[in-house]
Amino acid sequence: MSDPVIAGGSPVRKDYLIFGSPDIRQPEIDEVVAALKSGWIGTGPRTTAFEDAFRQYSGSRFARAVNSCTAALHLTLLLADLKEGDEVITTPMTFAATANAILHARGRPVFVDCEWPTGLIDPGRIEAAITPRTRVILPIHLAGRACEMEAICDLAQRRGLLVISDAAHAIETRYKNRSVGAIGDAACFSFYVTKNVTTGEGGMITTEKSEWSNMVEVLALHGQSRGAWKRYSDDGFKRYEVVAPGYKYNMTDMQASLGLHQLARVEESLRQREDIWARYDRAFKDLPLLTPAPPQKGTRHARHLYQVLLDTARLCVSRDEFQNALHRENIGSGVHYVSIHLQEYYRRTFGFKAEDFPNALKISERTLSLPLSPKLSDEDVNDVVAAMRKLCSYYVARRSHAK
Ligand SMILES: *Cc1c(COP(=O)(O)O)cnc(C)c1O
């Protein structure tokens, strides 16, 4: 095997393989063009159609489109009606948006450690973290793997708490034959560029509560009374009332145009990622790393992120150094995540120490997400495998030299 680029060799491929590159096809391109030509590019009929399609796909009672999952989290946490300092229990093994949104809604994030190696919230640690100020449990279906929703919802019901899911990775995730969008009080989905369905930027709230659904529509558009986006439509101008100091979180028909066709292909695209997943699993069996655990019984994994956990002791290299070497091979990758409790603002504000959440810390230092877009060709997948094998054997050999 040739040397890695970092040791003077040549890269496994000439052009750069972008991590999380979206699979955009002709139907969504045509739909965007049709929206542009229709004269109605803001929130309108295509957004409503996308909400309907998503509601049906998730089997939830209501679905409301917004312009990001961050906005979705912010709005649902506002609907939880937190008073200054009310507590939201979650894990630090997530994206910044989860914890930031809790603060935007005046809440206080209370972290409990995640499980090794999945990174999911450990249901066994939640109860001990409940105080008289606790209002919400916020599980994250990390990488597309379903959290233990039965245990979480039972506990929430027993203690009078709300359950709001961060389902940014979990469009296709099912728990006991139900979409995670139809479990708990609300779920928040993302259509960011790297997500399983993309609208460029976008998000969706699913809920079983009609009151929350109505309030989301109002709060997402300046707090104007329901259906205010129609005020310039062919229904004729309608007067609206401002009923709350709302936000500017509405989705546009240009975004929904992408979403409609992306969602129509969501199952096909999942099968493509399942194939890539299985190929990675087979190819990495003998490498000094942990491949993702199989999905728990009775759940469906949305295969959003293929995360390996590097055996940094056997490889004698840090994840950052390894990732950089992979980048030099022209393979893009991701880190999901460096735990929130290790981030500067959260350390400074809440006084977290690295060891406060040992599993989150261990995952933060070892996790690496490999390309998994349905757009990957067989050759692309082979390149990722070749680069991983090359770097692993290089770092293992370097370690034995060092001894
Ligand atoms: C992407 C992501 C978000 C935020 O989604 P946006 O649509 O970019 O606002 C929130 N939580 C998790 C876990 C994510 O991966």
Tab-separated table of C-alpha atoms in Angstrom, residues 136-349:
chain	number	residue	atom	x	y	z
A	136	VAL	CA	-38.861	19.260	29.451
A	137	ILE	CA	-36.874	16.168	28.462
A	138	LEU	CA	-35.150	16.722	25.119
A	139	PRO	CA	-33.712	13.524	23.584
A	140	ILE	CA	-31.584	13.692	20.417
A	141	HIS	CA	-31.909	10.809	17.955
A	142	LEU	CA	-28.214	11.032	17.208
A	143	ALA	CA	-27.090	9.862	13.755
A	144	GLY	CA	-30.658	8.634	13.129
A	145	ARG	CA	-30.733	6.084	15.969
A	146	ALA	CA	-33.944	6.097	18.028
A	147	CYS	CA	-33.707	6.998	21.708
A	148	GLU	CA	-35.491	4.790	24.255
A	149	MET	CA	-38.757	6.685	23.842
A	150	GLU	CA	-40.910	4.372	25.925
A	151	ALA	CA	-38.749	4.810	29.025
A	152	ILE	CA	-38.431	8.547	28.388
A	153	CYS	CA	-42.149	9.163	27.779
A	154	ASP	CA	-43.183	6.998	30.769
A	155	LEU	CA	-40.884	8.946	33.035
A	156	ALA	CA	-42.092	12.267	31.602
A	157	GLN	CA	-45.702	11.307	32.145
A	158	ARG	CA	-45.047	10.149	35.687
A	159	ARG	CA	-43.244	13.400	36.558
A	160	GLY	CA	-45.460	15.777	34.558
A	161	LEU	CA	-42.802	16.768	32.016
A	162	LEU	CA	-42.939	17.473	28.284
A	163	VAL	CA	-40.949	15.505	25.709
A	164	ILE	CA	-39.542	17.420	22.724
A	165	SER	CA	-37.294	15.461	20.346
A	166	ASP	CA	-34.374	16.863	18.423
A	167	ALA	CA	-35.087	14.770	15.322
A	168	ALA	CA	-32.676	16.648	13.026
A	169	HIS	CA	-31.107	13.315	12.005
A	170	ALA	CA	-34.242	11.250	12.284
A	171	ILE	CA	-36.662	11.796	9.388
A	172	GLU	CA	-36.844	8.033	8.674
A	173	THR	CA	-36.310	6.884	12.276
A	174	ARG	CA	-38.968	4.596	13.680
A	175	TYR	CA	-39.479	3.413	17.210
A	176	LYS	CA	-41.821	0.431	17.634
A	177	ASN	CA	-43.356	1.052	14.222
A	178	ARG	CA	-43.984	4.740	14.736
A	179	SER	CA	-42.062	7.703	13.415
A	180	VAL	CA	-40.270	9.549	16.212
A	181	GLY	CA	-42.213	12.526	14.867
A	182	ALA	CA	-45.402	11.018	16.260
A	183	ILE	CA	-44.026	10.344	19.755
A	184	GLY	CA	-43.913	12.830	22.636
A	185	ASP	CA	-45.206	16.409	22.579
A	186	ALA	CA	-43.265	17.600	19.542
A	187	ALA	CA	-40.343	16.694	17.311
A	188	CYS	CA	-38.050	19.057	15.409
A	189	PHE	CA	-36.579	18.097	12.031
A	190	SER	CA	-33.854	19.713	9.931
A	191	PHE	CA	-33.530	20.122	6.169
A	192	TYR	CA	-30.067	21.651	6.341
A	193	VAL	CA	-27.819	20.871	3.335
A	194	THR	CA	-26.241	17.756	4.837
A	195	LYS	CA	-29.440	16.230	6.229
A	196	ASN	CA	-31.336	13.249	4.800
A	197	VAL	CA	-33.879	15.569	3.152
A	198	THR	CA	-32.648	19.048	2.278
A	199	THR	CA	-34.297	22.326	1.367
A	200	GLY	CA	-31.020	24.286	1.571
A	201	GLU	CA	-32.145	25.553	4.949
A	202	GLY	CA	-35.369	24.449	6.565
A	203	GLY	CA	-37.070	22.673	9.410
A	204	MET	CA	-40.324	21.032	10.462
A	205	ILE	CA	-42.225	20.692	13.705
A	206	THR	CA	-44.495	17.717	14.167
A	207	THR	CA	-46.896	17.579	17.078
A	208	GLU	CA	-50.029	15.860	18.237
A	209	LYS	CA	-51.375	19.110	19.763
A	210	SER	CA	-53.567	21.314	17.576
A	211	GLU	CA	-52.949	24.292	19.843
A	212	TRP	CA	-49.174	24.004	19.400
A	213	SER	CA	-49.570	23.622	15.660
A	214	ASN	CA	-51.668	26.796	15.479
A	215	MET	CA	-49.265	28.734	17.672
A	216	VAL	CA	-46.277	27.666	15.570
A	217	GLU	CA	-47.921	29.075	12.464
A	218	VAL	CA	-48.531	32.377	14.243
A	219	LEU	CA	-45.151	32.659	15.993
A	220	ALA	CA	-43.208	31.710	12.853
A	221	LEU	CA	-44.605	34.744	10.996
A	222	HIS	CA	-44.330	37.823	13.206
A	223	GLY	CA	-47.120	36.715	15.553
A	224	GLN	CA	-49.723	37.583	12.931
A	225	SER	CA	-53.026	35.803	13.236
A	226	ARG	CA	-53.433	32.538	11.356
A	227	GLY	CA	-52.960	32.324	7.617
A	228	ALA	CA	-51.484	35.827	7.388
A	229	TRP	CA	-49.218	34.714	4.544
A	230	LYS	CA	-52.348	34.623	2.375
A	231	ARG	CA	-52.926	38.358	2.674
A	232	TYR	CA	-51.707	39.041	-0.867
A	233	SER	CA	-53.063	35.837	-2.433
A	234	ASP	CA	-55.945	35.591	-4.878
A	235	ASP	CA	-58.254	35.174	-1.854
A	236	GLY	CA	-58.131	38.960	-1.673
A	237	PHE	CA	-56.479	41.063	1.015
A	238	LYS	CA	-57.393	40.048	4.534
A	239	ARG	CA	-56.766	41.986	7.660
A	240	TYR	CA	-54.711	40.234	10.300
A	241	GLU	CA	-54.020	40.939	13.947
A	242	VAL	CA	-50.651	40.759	15.647
A	243	VAL	CA	-51.393	38.482	18.581
A	244	ALA	CA	-47.816	37.959	19.855
A	245	PRO	CA	-44.349	39.411	19.230
A	246	GLY	CA	-43.513	36.566	16.859
A	247	TYR	CA	-40.480	35.650	14.828
A	248	LYS	CA	-39.438	35.452	11.169
A	249	TYR	CA	-39.173	31.684	10.896
A	250	ASN	CA	-41.374	30.866	7.889
A	251	MET	CA	-40.366	28.486	5.124
A	252	THR	CA	-40.594	29.701	1.518
A	253	ASP	CA	-42.047	27.928	-1.523
A	254	MET	CA	-38.572	27.808	-3.089
A	255	GLN	CA	-37.388	25.702	-0.153
A	256	ALA	CA	-40.566	23.608	-0.113
A	257	SER	CA	-40.079	22.892	-3.846
A	258	LEU	CA	-36.848	21.110	-2.999
A	259	GLY	CA	-38.412	19.381	0.002
A	260	LEU	CA	-41.399	17.957	-1.876
A	261	HIS	CA	-39.248	15.930	-4.261
A	262	GLN	CA	-36.522	15.139	-1.749
A	263	LEU	CA	-39.188	13.703	0.561
A	264	ALA	CA	-40.731	11.689	-2.268
A	265	ARG	CA	-37.347	9.927	-2.637
A	266	VAL	CA	-36.617	9.589	1.080
A	267	GLU	CA	-37.070	5.798	1.251
A	268	GLU	CA	-35.049	5.149	-1.907
A	269	SER	CA	-32.300	7.348	-0.589
A	270	LEU	CA	-32.352	5.496	2.760
A	271	ARG	CA	-31.879	2.168	0.956
A	272	GLN	CA	-28.881	3.599	-0.888
A	273	ARG	CA	-27.324	4.717	2.391
A	274	GLU	CA	-28.080	1.312	3.950
A	275	ASP	CA	-26.052	-0.280	1.149
A	276	ILE	CA	-23.103	2.042	1.697
A	277	TRP	CA	-23.428	1.394	5.451
A	278	ALA	CA	-23.209	-2.373	4.958
A	279	ARG	CA	-20.174	-1.997	2.711
A	280	TYR	CA	-18.391	0.135	5.314
A	281	ASP	CA	-19.303	-2.372	8.061
A	282	ARG	CA	-17.731	-5.219	6.088
A	283	ALA	CA	-14.665	-3.247	5.023
A	284	PHE	CA	-13.805	-1.929	8.487
A	285	LYS	CA	-14.252	-5.139	10.507
A	286	ASP	CA	-10.535	-5.694	11.088
A	287	LEU	CA	-9.518	-2.035	11.579
A	288	PRO	CA	-8.661	-0.482	14.973
A	289	LEU	CA	-11.971	1.324	15.258
A	290	LEU	CA	-15.529	0.704	16.386
A	291	THR	CA	-18.173	0.651	13.653
A	292	PRO	CA	-21.731	1.763	14.562
A	293	ALA	CA	-23.725	-0.662	16.726
A	294	PRO	CA	-26.648	-2.314	14.912
A	295	PRO	CA	-30.036	-0.613	15.459
A	296	GLN	CA	-31.849	-1.706	18.629
A	297	LYS	CA	-34.631	-4.241	18.173
A	298	GLY	CA	-37.949	-2.718	17.187
A	299	THR	CA	-36.380	0.438	15.772
A	300	ARG	CA	-35.387	1.704	12.365
A	301	HIS	CA	-32.174	3.688	12.053
A	302	ALA	CA	-32.315	6.641	9.647
A	303	ARG	CA	-28.650	6.126	8.665
A	304	HIS	CA	-27.887	9.825	8.780
A	305	LEU	CA	-24.296	9.541	9.976
A	306	TYR	CA	-21.859	6.657	9.672
A	307	GLN	CA	-19.758	7.346	12.730
A	308	VAL	CA	-16.701	5.304	13.592
A	309	LEU	CA	-14.981	5.562	16.963
A	310	LEU	CA	-11.241	5.498	16.414
A	311	ASP	CA	-9.193	3.362	18.767
A	312	THR	CA	-6.850	6.267	19.387
A	313	ALA	CA	-4.654	4.205	21.735
A	314	ARG	CA	-3.952	1.475	19.176
A	315	LEU	CA	-3.600	4.026	16.398
A	316	CYS	CA	-1.484	6.342	18.533
A	317	VAL	CA	-2.990	9.417	16.911
A	318	SER	CA	-5.601	11.995	17.852
A	319	ARG	CA	-8.880	12.099	15.945
A	320	ASP	CA	-8.092	15.610	14.723
A	321	GLU	CA	-4.763	14.490	13.308
A	322	PHE	CA	-6.388	11.432	11.724
A	323	GLN	CA	-9.146	13.569	10.197
A	324	ASN	CA	-6.583	15.944	8.770
A	325	ALA	CA	-4.692	13.026	7.204
A	326	LEU	CA	-7.978	11.823	5.662
A	327	HIS	CA	-8.596	15.298	4.321
A	328	ARG	CA	-5.158	15.226	2.699
A	329	GLU	CA	-6.258	12.007	0.942
A	330	ASN	CA	-9.081	14.149	-0.538
A	331	ILE	CA	-11.783	12.553	1.618
A	332	GLY	CA	-14.058	14.932	3.538
A	333	SER	CA	-15.394	13.811	6.913
A	334	GLY	CA	-17.277	15.250	9.879
A	335	VAL	CA	-17.170	15.306	13.672
A	336	HIS	CA	-20.531	14.790	15.402
A	337	TYR	CA	-19.784	16.115	17.909
A	338	VAL	CA	-17.357	17.730	20.235
A	339	SER	CA	-19.622	17.678	23.277
A	340	ILE	CA	-21.381	20.928	24.228
A	341	HIS	CA	-19.887	20.799	27.730
A	342	LEU	CA	-16.432	21.158	26.167
A	343	GLN	CA	-17.402	24.303	24.215
A	344	GLU	CA	-16.004	27.611	25.399
A	345	TYR	CA	-19.256	29.447	26.156
A	346	TYR	CA	-20.770	26.512	28.053
A	347	ARG	CA	-17.581	25.844	30.043
A	348	ARG	CA	-17.336	29.514	30.976
A	349	THR	CA	-21.026	29.959	31.829
